[in-house]
Coordinates of C-alpha atoms in Angstrom, one line a residue:
M1 CA -98.7 -18.2 -50.1
I2 CA -98.5 -15.0 -52.2
V3 CA -101.5 -12.9 -53.3
I4 CA -100.9 -11.3 -56.7
M5 CA -103.0 -8.2 -57.0
Q6 CA -104.3 -6.9 -60.3
A7 CA -102.4 -4.1 -61.9
E8 CA -105.3 -1.7 -61.3
A9 CA -106.0 -2.8 -57.7
T10 CA -106.7 0.1 -55.4
T11 CA -105.1 0.9 -52.0
R12 CA -108.3 0.0 -50.3
E13 CA -108.5 -3.4 -52.0
K14 CA -104.9 -4.2 -51.0
S15 CA -105.6 -3.1 -47.4
A16 CA -108.7 -5.4 -47.3
V17 CA -106.6 -8.4 -48.3
I18 CA -104.0 -7.5 -45.7
A19 CA -106.7 -7.1 -43.0
R20 CA -108.3 -10.4 -43.9
A21 CA -104.9 -12.2 -43.6
E22 CA -104.1 -10.5 -40.3
D23 CA -107.5 -11.5 -38.9
F24 CA -106.5 -15.1 -39.4
G25 CA -103.3 -14.4 -37.4
F26 CA -100.9 -14.4 -40.4
K27 CA -97.8 -12.3 -40.9
V28 CA -98.1 -10.1 -43.9
H29 CA -95.3 -8.7 -46.1
L30 CA -96.1 -6.2 -48.9
S31 CA -93.9 -6.1 -52.0
D32 CA -94.7 -3.3 -54.5
G33 CA -93.2 -4.1 -57.8
K34 CA -93.1 -2.1 -61.0
E35 CA -96.1 -3.9 -62.5
R36 CA -97.8 -5.8 -59.7
T37 CA -98.2 -5.6 -56.0
I38 CA -97.6 -8.9 -54.2
I39 CA -98.8 -9.7 -50.7
G40 CA -96.9 -12.4 -48.9
I41 CA -99.0 -14.3 -46.3
I42 CA -96.9 -16.4 -43.9
G43 CA -98.5 -18.9 -41.5
D44 CA -100.4 -22.2 -41.2
D45 CA -102.4 -22.4 -44.5
R46 CA -104.9 -24.8 -43.0
V47 CA -106.7 -22.0 -41.2
I48 CA -107.3 -19.8 -44.3
N49 CA -109.5 -20.4 -47.3
R50 CA -107.5 -19.7 -50.4
E51 CA -110.7 -19.5 -52.6
Q52 CA -112.1 -16.7 -50.3
I53 CA -108.9 -14.6 -50.8
E54 CA -109.1 -15.2 -54.6
R55 CA -112.6 -13.9 -54.7
M56 CA -111.7 -10.6 -53.0
P57 CA -111.8 -7.5 -55.2
G58 CA -108.5 -6.6 -56.8
V59 CA -107.0 -10.1 -56.4
E60 CA -105.6 -11.6 -59.6
R61 CA -104.6 -15.0 -58.2
V62 CA -103.2 -16.8 -55.1
V63 CA -100.1 -18.9 -55.4
P64 CA -98.6 -21.2 -52.8
I65 CA -94.8 -20.8 -52.2
L66 CA -93.3 -24.2 -52.2
K67 CA -89.8 -23.3 -51.1
P68 CA -89.1 -23.4 -47.3
F69 CA -87.6 -19.9 -47.6
K70 CA -90.6 -17.9 -48.4
L71 CA -89.7 -14.2 -48.3
A72 CA -86.2 -14.8 -49.7
S73 CA -87.5 -16.8 -52.7
R74 CA -88.0 -15.7 -56.3
E75 CA -91.5 -17.0 -56.0
F76 CA -92.3 -14.2 -53.5
K77 CA -90.4 -11.5 -55.4
G78 CA -89.3 -11.9 -59.0
E79 CA -87.4 -8.6 -59.3
D80 CA -83.9 -8.3 -57.8
T81 CA -83.8 -6.5 -54.5
V82 CA -81.9 -3.2 -54.9
F83 CA -81.1 -0.8 -52.1
P84 CA -78.7 2.1 -51.4
L85 CA -75.5 1.8 -49.4
G86 CA -74.0 5.3 -49.0
D87 CA -73.7 7.0 -52.5
H88 CA -74.1 3.6 -54.3
T89 CA -76.5 0.8 -54.6
I90 CA -76.3 -3.0 -54.2
G91 CA -78.3 -5.5 -56.3
G92 CA -78.6 -3.5 -59.5
K93 CA -76.3 -3.0 -62.5
E94 CA -73.5 -1.6 -60.3
V95 CA -71.0 -4.1 -58.6
L96 CA -70.3 -2.8 -55.1
V97 CA -66.8 -3.1 -53.7
M98 CA -66.2 -3.3 -49.9
A99 CA -62.6 -3.2 -48.7
G100 CA -60.5 -2.8 -45.6
P101 CA -58.5 -4.7 -43.0
C102 CA -59.7 -7.8 -41.3
S103 CA -59.6 -6.1 -37.9
V104 CA -59.2 -2.5 -36.6
E105 CA -55.7 -2.5 -35.0
S106 CA -55.2 1.2 -34.3
R107 CA -56.6 4.6 -35.3
T108 CA -53.7 5.2 -37.7
Q109 CA -54.0 1.8 -39.4
I110 CA -57.7 2.1 -40.1
I111 CA -57.6 5.6 -41.4
E112 CA -54.6 5.0 -43.6
T113 CA -56.3 1.9 -45.0
A114 CA -59.6 3.6 -45.5
I115 CA -58.1 6.5 -47.5
A116 CA -56.1 4.0 -49.7
C117 CA -59.2 1.9 -50.3
K118 CA -61.3 4.9 -51.2
E119 CA -58.7 6.2 -53.6
A120 CA -58.5 2.8 -55.3
G121 CA -62.2 2.6 -55.9
A122 CA -63.8 1.0 -52.8
H123 CA -67.4 2.1 -51.9
V124 CA -67.7 0.6 -48.4
L125 CA -65.2 0.3 -45.6
R126 CA -64.9 -3.1 -43.9
G127 CA -63.1 -3.6 -40.6
G128 CA -63.7 -5.8 -37.5
A129 CA -64.0 -4.3 -34.1
F130 CA -65.1 -7.6 -32.5
K131 CA -63.3 -10.7 -33.9
P132 CA -64.4 -14.3 -33.4
R133 CA -61.1 -16.3 -33.4
T134 CA -60.4 -20.0 -33.3
S135 CA -57.9 -19.5 -30.4
P136 CA -59.0 -17.8 -27.2
Y137 CA -55.4 -16.3 -27.1
A138 CA -55.6 -14.6 -30.5
F139 CA -56.4 -10.9 -30.9
Q140 CA -60.2 -10.5 -30.3
G141 CA -60.5 -6.9 -31.6
M142 CA -60.6 -3.5 -30.0
G143 CA -64.4 -3.4 -29.2
E144 CA -66.0 0.0 -28.9
E145 CA -62.8 1.8 -29.4
G146 CA -62.4 0.1 -32.8
L147 CA -65.9 1.2 -33.7
K148 CA -65.0 4.8 -32.9
Y149 CA -62.0 4.6 -35.1
L150 CA -64.2 3.2 -37.9
A151 CA -66.6 6.0 -37.5
E152 CA -63.8 8.5 -37.8
A153 CA -62.6 6.9 -40.9
R154 CA -66.1 7.2 -42.3
E155 CA -66.1 10.9 -41.6
I156 CA -62.8 11.3 -43.5
T157 CA -63.7 9.2 -46.5
G158 CA -67.5 9.3 -46.7
M159 CA -67.6 5.5 -47.0
P160 CA -70.3 3.6 -45.0
I161 CA -69.0 1.0 -42.6
V162 CA -69.6 -2.8 -42.5
T163 CA -68.5 -4.6 -39.3
E164 CA -69.3 -7.8 -37.6
V165 CA -71.7 -8.1 -34.7
M166 CA -71.3 -11.3 -32.6
E167 CA -74.2 -11.4 -30.2
P168 CA -77.7 -9.9 -29.8
A169 CA -76.7 -7.7 -26.8
L170 CA -74.1 -6.0 -29.0
V171 CA -76.5 -5.0 -31.8
P172 CA -77.5 -1.6 -30.3
L173 CA -73.9 -0.7 -29.7
V174 CA -72.7 -1.6 -33.2
C175 CA -75.7 0.2 -34.7
E176 CA -74.5 3.4 -33.0
Y177 CA -71.4 3.4 -35.2
A178 CA -71.9 1.1 -38.2
D179 CA -74.0 1.3 -41.3
I180 CA -74.1 -2.4 -42.2
L181 CA -74.2 -5.3 -39.7
Q182 CA -72.2 -8.4 -40.7
V183 CA -73.2 -11.8 -39.4
G184 CA -70.1 -14.0 -39.6
A185 CA -69.9 -17.6 -40.9
R186 CA -69.6 -19.0 -37.3
N187 CA -72.8 -17.1 -36.4
M188 CA -74.9 -17.9 -39.5
Q189 CA -77.2 -20.1 -37.4
N190 CA -77.2 -18.0 -34.3
Y191 CA -80.9 -17.5 -34.4
A192 CA -81.1 -15.1 -31.5
L193 CA -78.6 -12.9 -33.4
L194 CA -80.6 -13.2 -36.6
H195 CA -83.7 -12.0 -34.8
A196 CA -81.8 -9.1 -33.3
V197 CA -80.3 -7.9 -36.6
G198 CA -83.7 -8.3 -38.3
E199 CA -85.4 -6.1 -35.7
S200 CA -82.6 -3.5 -36.0
Q201 CA -83.8 -2.7 -39.6
Y202 CA -80.2 -2.0 -40.5
P203 CA -78.7 -3.5 -43.7
V204 CA -77.3 -7.0 -43.0
L205 CA -74.4 -8.9 -44.7
L206 CA -75.1 -12.6 -44.0
K207 CA -72.1 -14.8 -44.5
R208 CA -72.7 -18.5 -45.4
G209 CA -71.6 -20.9 -42.8
M210 CA -68.4 -22.8 -43.5
S211 CA -70.3 -26.2 -43.8
S212 CA -73.7 -24.9 -44.7
L213 CA -76.1 -25.9 -47.5
I214 CA -77.4 -23.1 -49.7
E215 CA -80.9 -23.8 -48.4
E216 CA -79.7 -23.4 -44.8
W217 CA -78.1 -20.1 -45.7
L218 CA -81.3 -18.9 -47.3
M219 CA -83.4 -20.0 -44.3
C220 CA -81.2 -17.9 -42.1
A221 CA -81.8 -14.9 -44.4
E222 CA -85.5 -15.7 -43.9
Y223 CA -85.2 -15.1 -40.1
I224 CA -84.0 -11.5 -40.9
L225 CA -86.6 -10.9 -43.5
S226 CA -89.4 -12.1 -41.3
H227 CA -88.9 -8.9 -39.2
G228 CA -89.6 -6.8 -42.2
N229 CA -85.9 -6.0 -42.7
T230 CA -85.6 -6.3 -46.5
R231 CA -82.0 -5.0 -46.8
V232 CA -80.2 -8.3 -46.6
M233 CA -77.1 -9.4 -48.6
L234 CA -76.0 -13.0 -48.9
C235 CA -72.2 -13.4 -48.7
E236 CA -70.5 -16.5 -50.2
R237 CA -67.1 -16.9 -48.4
G238 CA -66.1 -20.4 -49.2
I239 CA -66.9 -23.7 -47.6
R240 CA -64.8 -26.2 -45.8
T241 CA -63.7 -29.2 -47.9
F242 CA -60.8 -31.7 -47.8
E243 CA -58.6 -29.4 -49.8
T244 CA -55.7 -27.9 -47.8
Y245 CA -53.9 -25.6 -50.3
T246 CA -56.5 -22.9 -49.7
R247 CA -58.2 -21.8 -46.5
N248 CA -61.6 -22.8 -47.8
T249 CA -63.0 -23.9 -51.2
F250 CA -64.6 -20.9 -53.0
D251 CA -68.1 -22.2 -54.1
I252 CA -68.4 -20.1 -57.3
N253 CA -71.5 -22.2 -58.1
A254 CA -73.3 -20.7 -55.1
I255 CA -73.4 -17.2 -56.7
P256 CA -75.6 -18.1 -59.7
V257 CA -77.6 -20.6 -57.7
A258 CA -78.4 -18.1 -54.9
K259 CA -79.3 -15.5 -57.5
H260 CA -81.6 -18.0 -59.3
L261 CA -83.3 -19.0 -56.0
S262 CA -83.5 -15.7 -54.3
H263 CA -84.0 -12.0 -55.2
L264 CA -81.4 -10.9 -52.5
P265 CA -78.1 -9.4 -53.6
V266 CA -75.1 -11.8 -53.5
V267 CA -71.7 -10.6 -52.3
A268 CA -68.5 -12.7 -52.7
D269 CA -65.6 -12.8 -50.2
P270 CA -62.6 -14.2 -52.0
S271 CA -60.2 -13.3 -49.2
H272 CA -61.7 -15.8 -46.7
A273 CA -62.5 -18.2 -49.5
T274 CA -58.8 -18.6 -50.6
G275 CA -56.9 -17.5 -47.5
K276 CA -53.9 -16.5 -49.6
W277 CA -53.5 -13.1 -51.2
E278 CA -51.9 -14.7 -54.3
Y279 CA -55.3 -16.3 -55.2
V280 CA -57.6 -13.5 -54.2
A281 CA -57.5 -11.6 -57.5
G282 CA -58.4 -14.6 -59.6
A283 CA -61.3 -15.6 -57.3
A284 CA -62.6 -12.0 -57.2
K285 CA -62.6 -11.7 -61.0
A286 CA -64.4 -15.1 -61.3
A287 CA -67.0 -13.9 -58.9
V288 CA -67.8 -10.8 -60.9
A289 CA -68.1 -12.9 -64.1
A290 CA -70.4 -15.3 -62.2
G291 CA -72.8 -12.5 -61.4
A292 CA -71.9 -11.3 -57.9
D293 CA -73.5 -8.0 -56.9
G294 CA -70.6 -7.1 -54.7
L295 CA -67.2 -8.0 -53.4
I296 CA -65.8 -7.8 -49.9
L297 CA -62.0 -7.8 -49.8
E298 CA -59.3 -7.6 -47.1
V299 CA -56.7 -4.8 -47.6
H300 CA -53.9 -3.9 -45.3
P301 CA -51.0 -1.5 -45.9
R302 CA -48.6 -3.9 -44.1
P303 CA -50.0 -7.4 -44.2
E304 CA -46.8 -8.8 -42.5
E305 CA -47.7 -6.8 -39.4
A306 CA -51.4 -7.6 -39.4
M307 CA -52.9 -8.9 -36.1
S308 CA -55.3 -11.2 -38.0
D309 CA -55.5 -12.6 -41.6
G310 CA -52.4 -10.9 -43.0
A311 CA -51.8 -13.8 -45.3
Q312 CA -55.0 -13.1 -47.3
S313 CA -54.8 -9.3 -47.3
L314 CA -54.0 -7.4 -50.4
K315 CA -51.7 -4.4 -50.2
P316 CA -53.4 -1.2 -51.4
E317 CA -51.5 -1.1 -54.8
K318 CA -52.6 -4.7 -55.6
F319 CA -56.1 -3.8 -54.6
A320 CA -56.1 -0.8 -56.9
K321 CA -54.9 -3.0 -59.8
L322 CA -57.6 -5.5 -59.0
V323 CA -60.4 -2.9 -59.1
V324 CA -59.3 -1.9 -62.6
E325 CA -59.3 -5.5 -63.7
M326 CA -62.7 -6.3 -62.1
R327 CA -64.2 -3.2 -63.8
A328 CA -63.2 -4.5 -67.2
I329 CA -64.9 -7.9 -66.4
A330 CA -68.0 -6.2 -65.0
Q331 CA -68.4 -4.1 -68.2
A332 CA -68.0 -7.3 -70.3
V333 CA -71.0 -8.8 -68.6
G334 CA -73.1 -5.7 -68.8
R335 CA -72.4 -4.2 -65.4
D336 CA -70.0 -1.7 -64.0
I337 CA -67.9 -0.8 -61.0
M338 CA -68.4 2.9 -60.5
P339 CA -65.6 5.2 -59.3

């Protein structure tokens, strides 16, 4: 349930409500809005008297949250979640652009790509140091060496890094180098990993599983939020259907649906959604029009030489052209892509 405090409620009154809930063994999450403070109380509602809470000083009303995803829901927090990533923000008026290669292949490759992406208008550098691959014989990433190259690229460009973490034991290592932890589609329901990234308190990019319902996706975000880690981004990257002309089917519906159900920022990944660079620009522009708070795109200076996902990677010049086109669409819907 959520406890909506009166606008004039004092700090002591808020603390009293929190203490009462904790006495009953509940988890408590505080959300200070512009006009109201909301206290989320998570636990078995059979052991707490709702009327007692409503009678406490400073309480306006108590409302049960009906959605299974409590902390991620609009019922818990009506305002959009906005937080900084480097020199920019995600979740507000600005549309954030993340770009870079699918995987880090060498020091030269990641630095060259990072500089090109920065010059074209990217705000965050993406790149995989650990790569989950369908085949055990495919390139699996450079591991910690790749993380070091990413960190060097950050020093040169000033862009924060988003990279995938694949297992709980790797979270501390990745946190030493990265700024944003990515949970991949194959790991969306890896609950041990969700607990670990939640406990890290680092920003998390949570990709939707390739065959997952929107509610399942939001429930996985709930795992991260339950640790008090509020900097969570939902990433729509396409779902698996019967269609074979694209790698996946880009669920454009999921963007407005997720934003209606949840206050969390929504990022679109048209590269994995389409799987072919020829379709990436169209899907990316549609995502901006649909209300995406950010884009994550694969860019490689020589896609034909890429060790993973070259077919869906844009060359830097095509990426630069796309940023200009997306900026025009963002401005048309009352938003912007900042330089």
